[in-house]
CSV table of C-alpha atoms and ligand atoms in Angstrom, one decimal:
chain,number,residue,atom,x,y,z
M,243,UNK,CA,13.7,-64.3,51.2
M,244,UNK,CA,10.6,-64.7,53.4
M,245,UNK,CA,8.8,-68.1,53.0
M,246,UNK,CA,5.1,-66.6,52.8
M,247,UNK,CA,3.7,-63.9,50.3
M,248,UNK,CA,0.4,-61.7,50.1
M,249,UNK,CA,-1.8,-62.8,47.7
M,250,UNK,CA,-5.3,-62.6,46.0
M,251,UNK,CA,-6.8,-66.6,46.5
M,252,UNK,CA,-9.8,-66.7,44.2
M,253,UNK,CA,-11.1,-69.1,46.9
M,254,UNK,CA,-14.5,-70.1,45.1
M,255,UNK,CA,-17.1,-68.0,43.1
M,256,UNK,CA,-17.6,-64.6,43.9
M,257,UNK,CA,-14.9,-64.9,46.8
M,258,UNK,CA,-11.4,-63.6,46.9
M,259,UNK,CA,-9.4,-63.6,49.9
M,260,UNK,CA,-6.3,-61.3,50.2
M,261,UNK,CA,-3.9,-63.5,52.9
M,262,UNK,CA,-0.1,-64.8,52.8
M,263,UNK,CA,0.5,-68.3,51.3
M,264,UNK,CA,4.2,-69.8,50.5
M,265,UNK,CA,6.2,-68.7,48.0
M,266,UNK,CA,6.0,-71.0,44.5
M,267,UNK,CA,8.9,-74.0,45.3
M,268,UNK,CA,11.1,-73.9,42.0
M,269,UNK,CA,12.0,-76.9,40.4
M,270,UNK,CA,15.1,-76.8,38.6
M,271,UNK,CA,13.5,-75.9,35.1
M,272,UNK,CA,11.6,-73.3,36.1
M,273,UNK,CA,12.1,-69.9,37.6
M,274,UNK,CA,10.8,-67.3,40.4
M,275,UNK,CA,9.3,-64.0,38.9
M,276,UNK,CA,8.7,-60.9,41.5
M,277,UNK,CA,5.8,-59.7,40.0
M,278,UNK,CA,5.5,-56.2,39.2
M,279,UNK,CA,2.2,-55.3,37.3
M,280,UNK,CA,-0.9,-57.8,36.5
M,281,UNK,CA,-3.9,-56.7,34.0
M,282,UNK,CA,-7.1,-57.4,34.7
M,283,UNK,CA,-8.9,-59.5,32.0
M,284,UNK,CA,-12.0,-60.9,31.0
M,285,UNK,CA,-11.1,-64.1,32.1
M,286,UNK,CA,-10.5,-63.2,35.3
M,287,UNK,CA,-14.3,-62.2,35.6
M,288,UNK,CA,-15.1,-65.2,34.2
M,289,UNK,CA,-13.6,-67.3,36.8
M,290,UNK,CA,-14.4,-65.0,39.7
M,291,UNK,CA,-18.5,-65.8,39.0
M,292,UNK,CA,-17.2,-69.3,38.4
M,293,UNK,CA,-18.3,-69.7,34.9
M,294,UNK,CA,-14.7,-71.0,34.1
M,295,UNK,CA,-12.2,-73.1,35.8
M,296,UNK,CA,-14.6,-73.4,38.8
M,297,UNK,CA,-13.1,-76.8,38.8
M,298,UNK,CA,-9.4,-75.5,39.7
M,299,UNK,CA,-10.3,-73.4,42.7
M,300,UNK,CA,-9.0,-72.0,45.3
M,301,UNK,CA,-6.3,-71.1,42.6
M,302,UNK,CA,-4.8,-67.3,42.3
M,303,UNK,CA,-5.9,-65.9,39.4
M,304,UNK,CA,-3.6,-63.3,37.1
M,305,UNK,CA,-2.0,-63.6,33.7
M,306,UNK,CA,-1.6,-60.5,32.0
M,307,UNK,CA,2.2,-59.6,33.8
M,308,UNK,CA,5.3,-58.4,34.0
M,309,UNK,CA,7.9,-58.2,37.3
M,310,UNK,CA,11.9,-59.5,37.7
M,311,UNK,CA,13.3,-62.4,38.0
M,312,UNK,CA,14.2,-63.6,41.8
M,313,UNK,CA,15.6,-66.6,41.4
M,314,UNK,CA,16.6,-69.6,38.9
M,315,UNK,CA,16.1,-72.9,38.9
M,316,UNK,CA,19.4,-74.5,38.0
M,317,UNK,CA,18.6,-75.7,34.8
M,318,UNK,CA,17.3,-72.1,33.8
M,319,UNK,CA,19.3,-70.7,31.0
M,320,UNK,CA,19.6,-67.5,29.2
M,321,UNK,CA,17.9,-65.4,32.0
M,322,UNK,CA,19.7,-63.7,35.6
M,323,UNK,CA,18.6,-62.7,38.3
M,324,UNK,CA,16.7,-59.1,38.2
M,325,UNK,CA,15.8,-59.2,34.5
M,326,UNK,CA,12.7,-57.7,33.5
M,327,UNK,CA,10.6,-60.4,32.6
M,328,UNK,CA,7.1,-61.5,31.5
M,329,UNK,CA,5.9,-65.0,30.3
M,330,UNK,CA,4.0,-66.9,27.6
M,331,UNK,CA,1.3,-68.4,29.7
M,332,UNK,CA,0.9,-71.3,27.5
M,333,UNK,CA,2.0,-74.7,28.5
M,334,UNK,CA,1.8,-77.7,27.0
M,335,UNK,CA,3.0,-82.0,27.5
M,336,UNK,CA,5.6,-81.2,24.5
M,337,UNK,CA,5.0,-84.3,23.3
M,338,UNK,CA,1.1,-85.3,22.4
M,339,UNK,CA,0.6,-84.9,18.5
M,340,UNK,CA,-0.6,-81.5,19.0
M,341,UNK,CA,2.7,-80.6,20.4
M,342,UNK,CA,4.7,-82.2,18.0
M,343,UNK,CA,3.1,-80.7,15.1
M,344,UNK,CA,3.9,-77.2,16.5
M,345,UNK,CA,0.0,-77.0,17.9
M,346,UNK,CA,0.5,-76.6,21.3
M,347,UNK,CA,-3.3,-75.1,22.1
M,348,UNK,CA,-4.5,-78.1,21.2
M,349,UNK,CA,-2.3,-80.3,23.1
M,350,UNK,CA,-4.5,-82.8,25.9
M,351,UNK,CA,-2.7,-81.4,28.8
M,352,UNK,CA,-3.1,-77.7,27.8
M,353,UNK,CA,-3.1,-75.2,30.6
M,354,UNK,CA,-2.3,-71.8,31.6
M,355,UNK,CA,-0.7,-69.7,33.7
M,356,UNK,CA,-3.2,-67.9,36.3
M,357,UNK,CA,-6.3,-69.5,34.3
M,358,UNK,CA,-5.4,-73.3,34.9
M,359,UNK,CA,-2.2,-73.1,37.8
M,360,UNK,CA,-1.3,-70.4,40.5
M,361,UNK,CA,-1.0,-67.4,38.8
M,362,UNK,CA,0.2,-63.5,39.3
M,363,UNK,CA,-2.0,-61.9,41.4
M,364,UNK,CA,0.4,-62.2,44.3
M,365,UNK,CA,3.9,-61.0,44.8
M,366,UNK,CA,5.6,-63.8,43.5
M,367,UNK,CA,4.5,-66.5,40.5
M,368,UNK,CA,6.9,-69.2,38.6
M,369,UNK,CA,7.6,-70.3,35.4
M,370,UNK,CA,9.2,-72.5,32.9
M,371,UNK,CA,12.2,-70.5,31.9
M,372,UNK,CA,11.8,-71.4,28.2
M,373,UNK,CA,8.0,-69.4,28.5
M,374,UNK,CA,10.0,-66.6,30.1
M,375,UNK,CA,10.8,-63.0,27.9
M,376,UNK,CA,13.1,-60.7,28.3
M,377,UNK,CA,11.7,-57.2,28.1
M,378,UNK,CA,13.7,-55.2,25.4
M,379,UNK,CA,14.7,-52.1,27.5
M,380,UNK,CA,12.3,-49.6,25.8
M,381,UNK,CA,9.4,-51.3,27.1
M,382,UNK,CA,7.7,-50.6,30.4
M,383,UNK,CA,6.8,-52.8,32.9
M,384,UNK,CA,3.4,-52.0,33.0
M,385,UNK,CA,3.5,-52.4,28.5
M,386,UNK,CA,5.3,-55.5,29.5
M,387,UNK,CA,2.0,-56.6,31.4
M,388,UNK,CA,-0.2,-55.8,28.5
M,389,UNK,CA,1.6,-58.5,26.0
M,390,UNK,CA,-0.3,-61.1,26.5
M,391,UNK,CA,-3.8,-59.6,25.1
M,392,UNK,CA,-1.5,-58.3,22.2
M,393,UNK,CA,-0.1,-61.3,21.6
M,394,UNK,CA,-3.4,-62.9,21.0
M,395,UNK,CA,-4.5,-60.2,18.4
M,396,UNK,CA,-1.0,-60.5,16.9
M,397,UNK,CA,-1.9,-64.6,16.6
M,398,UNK,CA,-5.3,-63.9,15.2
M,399,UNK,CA,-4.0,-61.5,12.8
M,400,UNK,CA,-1.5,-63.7,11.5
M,401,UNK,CA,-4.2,-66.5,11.0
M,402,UNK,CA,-6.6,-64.2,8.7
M,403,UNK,CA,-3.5,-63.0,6.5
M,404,UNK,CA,-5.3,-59.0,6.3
M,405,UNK,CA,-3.7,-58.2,2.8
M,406,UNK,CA,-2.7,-54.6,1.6
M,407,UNK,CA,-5.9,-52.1,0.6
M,408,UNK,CA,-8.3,-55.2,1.9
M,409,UNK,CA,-11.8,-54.3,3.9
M,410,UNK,CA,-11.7,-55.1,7.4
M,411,UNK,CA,-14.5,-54.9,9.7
M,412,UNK,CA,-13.8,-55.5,14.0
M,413,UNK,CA,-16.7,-56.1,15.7
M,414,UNK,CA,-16.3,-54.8,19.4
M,415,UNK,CA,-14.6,-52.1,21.0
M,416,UNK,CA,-12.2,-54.2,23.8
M,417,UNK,CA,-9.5,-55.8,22.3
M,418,UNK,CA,-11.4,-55.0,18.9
M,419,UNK,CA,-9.5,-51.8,19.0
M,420,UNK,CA,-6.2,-53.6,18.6
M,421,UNK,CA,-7.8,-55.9,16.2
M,422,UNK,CA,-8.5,-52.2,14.1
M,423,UNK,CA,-4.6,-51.2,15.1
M,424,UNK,CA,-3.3,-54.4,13.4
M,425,UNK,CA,-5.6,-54.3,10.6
M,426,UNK,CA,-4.1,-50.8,10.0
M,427,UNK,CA,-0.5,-51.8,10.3
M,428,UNK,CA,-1.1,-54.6,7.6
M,429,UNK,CA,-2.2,-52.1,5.4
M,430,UNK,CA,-5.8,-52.3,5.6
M,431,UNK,CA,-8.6,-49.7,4.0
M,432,UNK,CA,-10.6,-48.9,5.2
M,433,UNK,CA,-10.5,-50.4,8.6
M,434,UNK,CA,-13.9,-50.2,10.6
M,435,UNK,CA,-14.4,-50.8,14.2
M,436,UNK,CA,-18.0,-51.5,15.5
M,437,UNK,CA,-19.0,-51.1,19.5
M,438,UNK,CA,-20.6,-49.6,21.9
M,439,UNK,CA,-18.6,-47.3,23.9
M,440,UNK,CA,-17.5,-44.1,22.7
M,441,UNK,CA,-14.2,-44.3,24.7
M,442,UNK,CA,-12.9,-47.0,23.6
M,443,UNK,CA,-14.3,-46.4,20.0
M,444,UNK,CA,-12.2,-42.6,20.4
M,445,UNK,CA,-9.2,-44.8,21.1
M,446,UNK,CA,-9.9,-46.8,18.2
M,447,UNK,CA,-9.4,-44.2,15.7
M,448,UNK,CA,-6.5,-42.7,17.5
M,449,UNK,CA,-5.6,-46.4,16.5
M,450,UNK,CA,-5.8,-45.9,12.8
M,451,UNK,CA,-9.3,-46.6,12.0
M,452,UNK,CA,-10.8,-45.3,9.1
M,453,UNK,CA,-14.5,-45.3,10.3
M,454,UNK,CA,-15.8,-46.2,13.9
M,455,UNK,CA,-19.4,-46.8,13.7
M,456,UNK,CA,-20.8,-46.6,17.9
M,457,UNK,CA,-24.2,-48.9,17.4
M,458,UNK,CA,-25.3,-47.2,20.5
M,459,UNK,CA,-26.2,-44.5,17.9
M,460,UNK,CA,-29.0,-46.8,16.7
M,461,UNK,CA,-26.9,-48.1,13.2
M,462,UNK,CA,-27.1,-50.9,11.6
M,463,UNK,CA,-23.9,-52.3,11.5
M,464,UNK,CA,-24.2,-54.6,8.8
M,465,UNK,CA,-26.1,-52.2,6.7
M,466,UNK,CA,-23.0,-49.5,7.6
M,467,UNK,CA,-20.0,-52.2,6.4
M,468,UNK,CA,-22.0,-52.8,3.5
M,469,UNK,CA,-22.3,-49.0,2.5
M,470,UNK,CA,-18.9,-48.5,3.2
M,471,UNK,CA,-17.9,-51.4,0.6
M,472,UNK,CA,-20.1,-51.0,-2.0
M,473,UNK,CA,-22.7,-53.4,-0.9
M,474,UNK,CA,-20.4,-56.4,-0.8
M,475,UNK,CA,-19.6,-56.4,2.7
M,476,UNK,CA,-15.7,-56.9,4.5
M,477,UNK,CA,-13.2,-58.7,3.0
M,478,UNK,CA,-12.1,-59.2,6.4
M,479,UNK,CA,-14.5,-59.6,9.6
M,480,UNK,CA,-13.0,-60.1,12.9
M,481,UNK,CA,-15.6,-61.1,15.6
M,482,UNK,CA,-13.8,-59.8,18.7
M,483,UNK,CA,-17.3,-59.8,21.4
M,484,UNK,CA,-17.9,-63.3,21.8
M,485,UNK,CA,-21.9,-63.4,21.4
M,486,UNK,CA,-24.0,-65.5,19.4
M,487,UNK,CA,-25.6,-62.3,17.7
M,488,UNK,CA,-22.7,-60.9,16.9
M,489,UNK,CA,-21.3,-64.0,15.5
M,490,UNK,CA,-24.5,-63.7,13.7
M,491,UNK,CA,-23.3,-60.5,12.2
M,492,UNK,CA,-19.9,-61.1,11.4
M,493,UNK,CA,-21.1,-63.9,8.6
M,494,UNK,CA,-24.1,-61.2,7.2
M,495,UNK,CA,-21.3,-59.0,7.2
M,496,UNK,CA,-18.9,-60.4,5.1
M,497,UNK,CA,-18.6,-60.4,1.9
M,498,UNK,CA,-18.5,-63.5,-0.6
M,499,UNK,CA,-15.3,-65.2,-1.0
M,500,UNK,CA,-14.3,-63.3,2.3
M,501,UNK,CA,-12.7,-64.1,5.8
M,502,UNK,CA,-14.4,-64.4,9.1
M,503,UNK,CA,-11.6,-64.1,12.1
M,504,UNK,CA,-13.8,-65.9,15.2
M,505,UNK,CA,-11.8,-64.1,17.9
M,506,UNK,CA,-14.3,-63.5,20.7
M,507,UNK,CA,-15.4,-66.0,23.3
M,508,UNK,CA,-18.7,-67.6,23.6
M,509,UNK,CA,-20.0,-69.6,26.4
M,510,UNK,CA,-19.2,-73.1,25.5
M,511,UNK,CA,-22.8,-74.1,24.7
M,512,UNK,CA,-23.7,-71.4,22.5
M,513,UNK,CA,-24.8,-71.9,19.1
M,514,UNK,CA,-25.3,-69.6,16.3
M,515,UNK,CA,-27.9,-70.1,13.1
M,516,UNK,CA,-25.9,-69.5,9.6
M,517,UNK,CA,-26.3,-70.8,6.0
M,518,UNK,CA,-24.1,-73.5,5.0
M,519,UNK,CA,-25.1,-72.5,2.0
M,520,UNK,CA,-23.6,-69.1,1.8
M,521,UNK,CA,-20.3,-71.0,3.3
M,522,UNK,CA,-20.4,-72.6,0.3
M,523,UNK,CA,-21.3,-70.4,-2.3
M,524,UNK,CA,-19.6,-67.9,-0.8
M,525,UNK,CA,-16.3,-69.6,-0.4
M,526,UNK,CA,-16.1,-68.4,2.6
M,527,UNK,CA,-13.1,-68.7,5.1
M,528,UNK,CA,-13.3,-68.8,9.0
M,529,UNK,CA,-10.1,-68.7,10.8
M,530,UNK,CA,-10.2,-69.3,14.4
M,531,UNK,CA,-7.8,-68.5,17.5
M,532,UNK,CA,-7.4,-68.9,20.6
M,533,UNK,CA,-4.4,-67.4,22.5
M,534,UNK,CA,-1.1,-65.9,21.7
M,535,UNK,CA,1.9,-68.3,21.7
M,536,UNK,CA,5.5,-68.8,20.9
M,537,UNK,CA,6.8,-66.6,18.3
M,538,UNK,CA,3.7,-64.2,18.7
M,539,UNK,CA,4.9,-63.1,22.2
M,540,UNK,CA,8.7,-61.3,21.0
M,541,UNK,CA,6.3,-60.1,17.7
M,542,UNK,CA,3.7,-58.3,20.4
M,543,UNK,CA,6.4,-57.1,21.5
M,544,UNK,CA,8.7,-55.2,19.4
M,545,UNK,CA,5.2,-53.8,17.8
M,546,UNK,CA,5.1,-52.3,21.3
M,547,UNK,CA,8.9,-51.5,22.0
M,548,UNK,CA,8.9,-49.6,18.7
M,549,UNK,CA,5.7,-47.7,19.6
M,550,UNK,CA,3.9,-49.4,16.3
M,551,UNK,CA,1.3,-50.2,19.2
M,552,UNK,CA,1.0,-47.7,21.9
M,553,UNK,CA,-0.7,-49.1,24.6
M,554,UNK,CA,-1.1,-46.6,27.1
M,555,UNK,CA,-4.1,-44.8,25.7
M,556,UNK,CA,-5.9,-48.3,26.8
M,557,UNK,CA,-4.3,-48.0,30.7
M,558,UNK,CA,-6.6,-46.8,33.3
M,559,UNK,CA,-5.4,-47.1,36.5
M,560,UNK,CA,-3.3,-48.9,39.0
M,561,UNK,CA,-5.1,-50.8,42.2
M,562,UNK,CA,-3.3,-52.4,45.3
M,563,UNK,CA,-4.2,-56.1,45.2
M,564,UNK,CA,-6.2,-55.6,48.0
M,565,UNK,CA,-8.5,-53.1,45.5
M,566,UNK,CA,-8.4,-56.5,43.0
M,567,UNK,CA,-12.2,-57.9,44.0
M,568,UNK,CA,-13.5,-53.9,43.7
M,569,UNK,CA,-12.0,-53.3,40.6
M,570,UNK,CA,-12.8,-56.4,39.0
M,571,UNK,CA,-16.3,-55.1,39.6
M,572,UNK,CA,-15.9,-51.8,38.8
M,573,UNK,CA,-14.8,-52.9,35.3
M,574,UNK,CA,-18.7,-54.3,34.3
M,575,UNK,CA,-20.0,-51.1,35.9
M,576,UNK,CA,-17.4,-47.9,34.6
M,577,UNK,CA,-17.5,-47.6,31.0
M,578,UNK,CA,-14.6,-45.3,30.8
M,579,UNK,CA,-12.6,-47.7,32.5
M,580,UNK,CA,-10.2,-50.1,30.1
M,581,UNK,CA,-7.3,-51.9,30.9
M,582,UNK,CA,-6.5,-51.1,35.0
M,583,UNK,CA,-3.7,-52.9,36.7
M,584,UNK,CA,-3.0,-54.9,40.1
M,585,UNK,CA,0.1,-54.6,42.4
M,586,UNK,CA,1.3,-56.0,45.1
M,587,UNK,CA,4.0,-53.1,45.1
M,588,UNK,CA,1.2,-49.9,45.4
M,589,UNK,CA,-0.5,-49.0,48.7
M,590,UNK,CA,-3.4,-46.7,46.8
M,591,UNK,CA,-5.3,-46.5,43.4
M,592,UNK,CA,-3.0,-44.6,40.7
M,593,UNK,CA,-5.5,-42.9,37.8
M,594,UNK,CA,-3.3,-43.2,34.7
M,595,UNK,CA,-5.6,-41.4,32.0
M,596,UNK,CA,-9.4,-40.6,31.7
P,822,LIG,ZN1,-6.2,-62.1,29.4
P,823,LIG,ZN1,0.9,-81.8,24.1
């Protein structure tokens, strides 16, 4: 195997360079992934204009993946060479008092994959093996790189316990339309997903959602969720934007004795204005969560293997890495695109759906 590999060094803001560096070393716990397919995120943004993890570059970005494995460390058990493979980015000391009471996203020495270390926007990446999952066969390598945003709804979901016939209102049309598909699966009604753009909103209700309201078309959201719930508001809110207004929202637009789901991310020195006082007249739950992890990864994905979640309505296109700085741009600029892929392993841009 050749010492050196392509890839995509977010060198420091707003500058990627495409060159060779080594292949990842493997320690003995840890294994060599070939990576296949990386989705662009959010996050990704985020640290290209170096409003997060500025600190950690030149560092290659990439999280969202799937590929094979290439080789073991010799410690590295219950995996084999050429499995299909992606990995809970998550790592954590193992032994802090986070850690050892099973709250690993809280632990002091917290990092991730492609956020906080090398990442997969290259042709190879490594791994602890214990992070690494086995694909079931049914699921596709480029479903197998969309897990990780999936397993981060699935985590949220789990925290705001969505009960049978319940209200729940997703604010945001990004990963609020899985929010809406979860909300459905748990047995929600109705389920209403609030955004922006009529794509995503279209894939929404192909989703399961009862009611999409596009506040593009000059609605009030709040006074919508309350019409649809005879003035109380939600039972269920899920803030899936990550503004200060639309935190805003999400507590004017739940109902007393209800549950706010604080999904989306702010900027760390945002603020918002509530009422303690309706927090505690209202009884009012918020549930917050940060990132998919452990058990929520093989859950994300037999919703996917068994088509409970079918991703590919979200899948755009496929980019050579090269294409990764262009298409990171074109993302804030195309509203039809949604999810679009890098790979080492294509030569041009592949349009999946429009
Ligand atoms: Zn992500
Ligand atoms: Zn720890």
């Amino acid at each position: 195997m050749s010492q050196t590999m392509k890839a995509a060094v977010f060198e420091k803001p707003n500058v990627i360079s495409i060159r060779q560096v080594p292949v990842p070393q493997i320690e003995d716990h840890e294994v060599l992934i070939k990576v296949k397919y990386t989705g662009i995120c959010g996050t990704d943004w985020s640290i290209y204009t170096g409003k997060y993890s500025a600190d950690k570059l030149p560092m290659i970005a990439g999280h969202e993946f799937s590929g094979t494995v290439a080789k073991l460390g010799k410690n590295a058990r219950g995996l084999k060479e050429g499995d299909r493979v992606t990995a809970d980015i998550n790592m954590a000391c193992g032994t802090c008092y986070y850690c050892r009471r099973g709250q690993k996203l809280m632990c002091r020495d917290f990092h991730q994959l492609g956020i906080h270390v090398d990442g997969t926007y290259a042709e190879y990446v490594k791994a602890p093996y214990d992070q690494v999952h086995v694909l079931p066969d049914g699921l596709s390598f480029m479903a197998g790189a969309f897990i990780e945003p999936v397993s981060c709804v699935v985590h949220s979901s789990k925290a705001a316990q969505v009960t049978h016939g319940s209200s729940v209102a997703v604010i945001g049309s990004g990963l609020g339309v899985l929010h809406g598909a979860l909300a459905r699966l748990r047995g929600a009604a109705p389920v209403i997903v609030i955004g922006d753009n009529a794509r995503r909103l279209a894939v929404a209700k192909e989703y399961g959602a009862d009611v999409i309201i596009n506040i593009k078309d000059g609605k009030d959201a709040v006074a919508e969720v309350k019409k649809l719930t005879d003035g109380r508001g939600a039972d269920f809110v899920v803030e899936a934007v990550g503004t200060p207004a639309t935190y805003e929202q999400a507590f004017r637009m739940v109902r007393p004795g209800g549950t706010v789901a604080a999904f989306g991310i702010c900027a760390g020195d945002d603020t918002i204005r509530m009422k303690p006082f309706d927090l505690v007249l209202g009884e009012m739950t918020v549930v917050g969560s940060c990132a998919g992890v452990g058990q929520d990864w093989p859950d994300a994905m037999a919703l996917i293997a068994n088509g409970h979640i079918k991703p590919e309505s979200m899948f755009s296109m496929v980019v050579p890495l090269e294409e990764l700085e262009s298409a990171l741009k074109e993302l804030r600029t195309n509203p039809d695109l949604i999810k679009v892929f890098v790979s080492a392993e294509v030569s041009k841009r592949e349009i999946l759906s429009k």
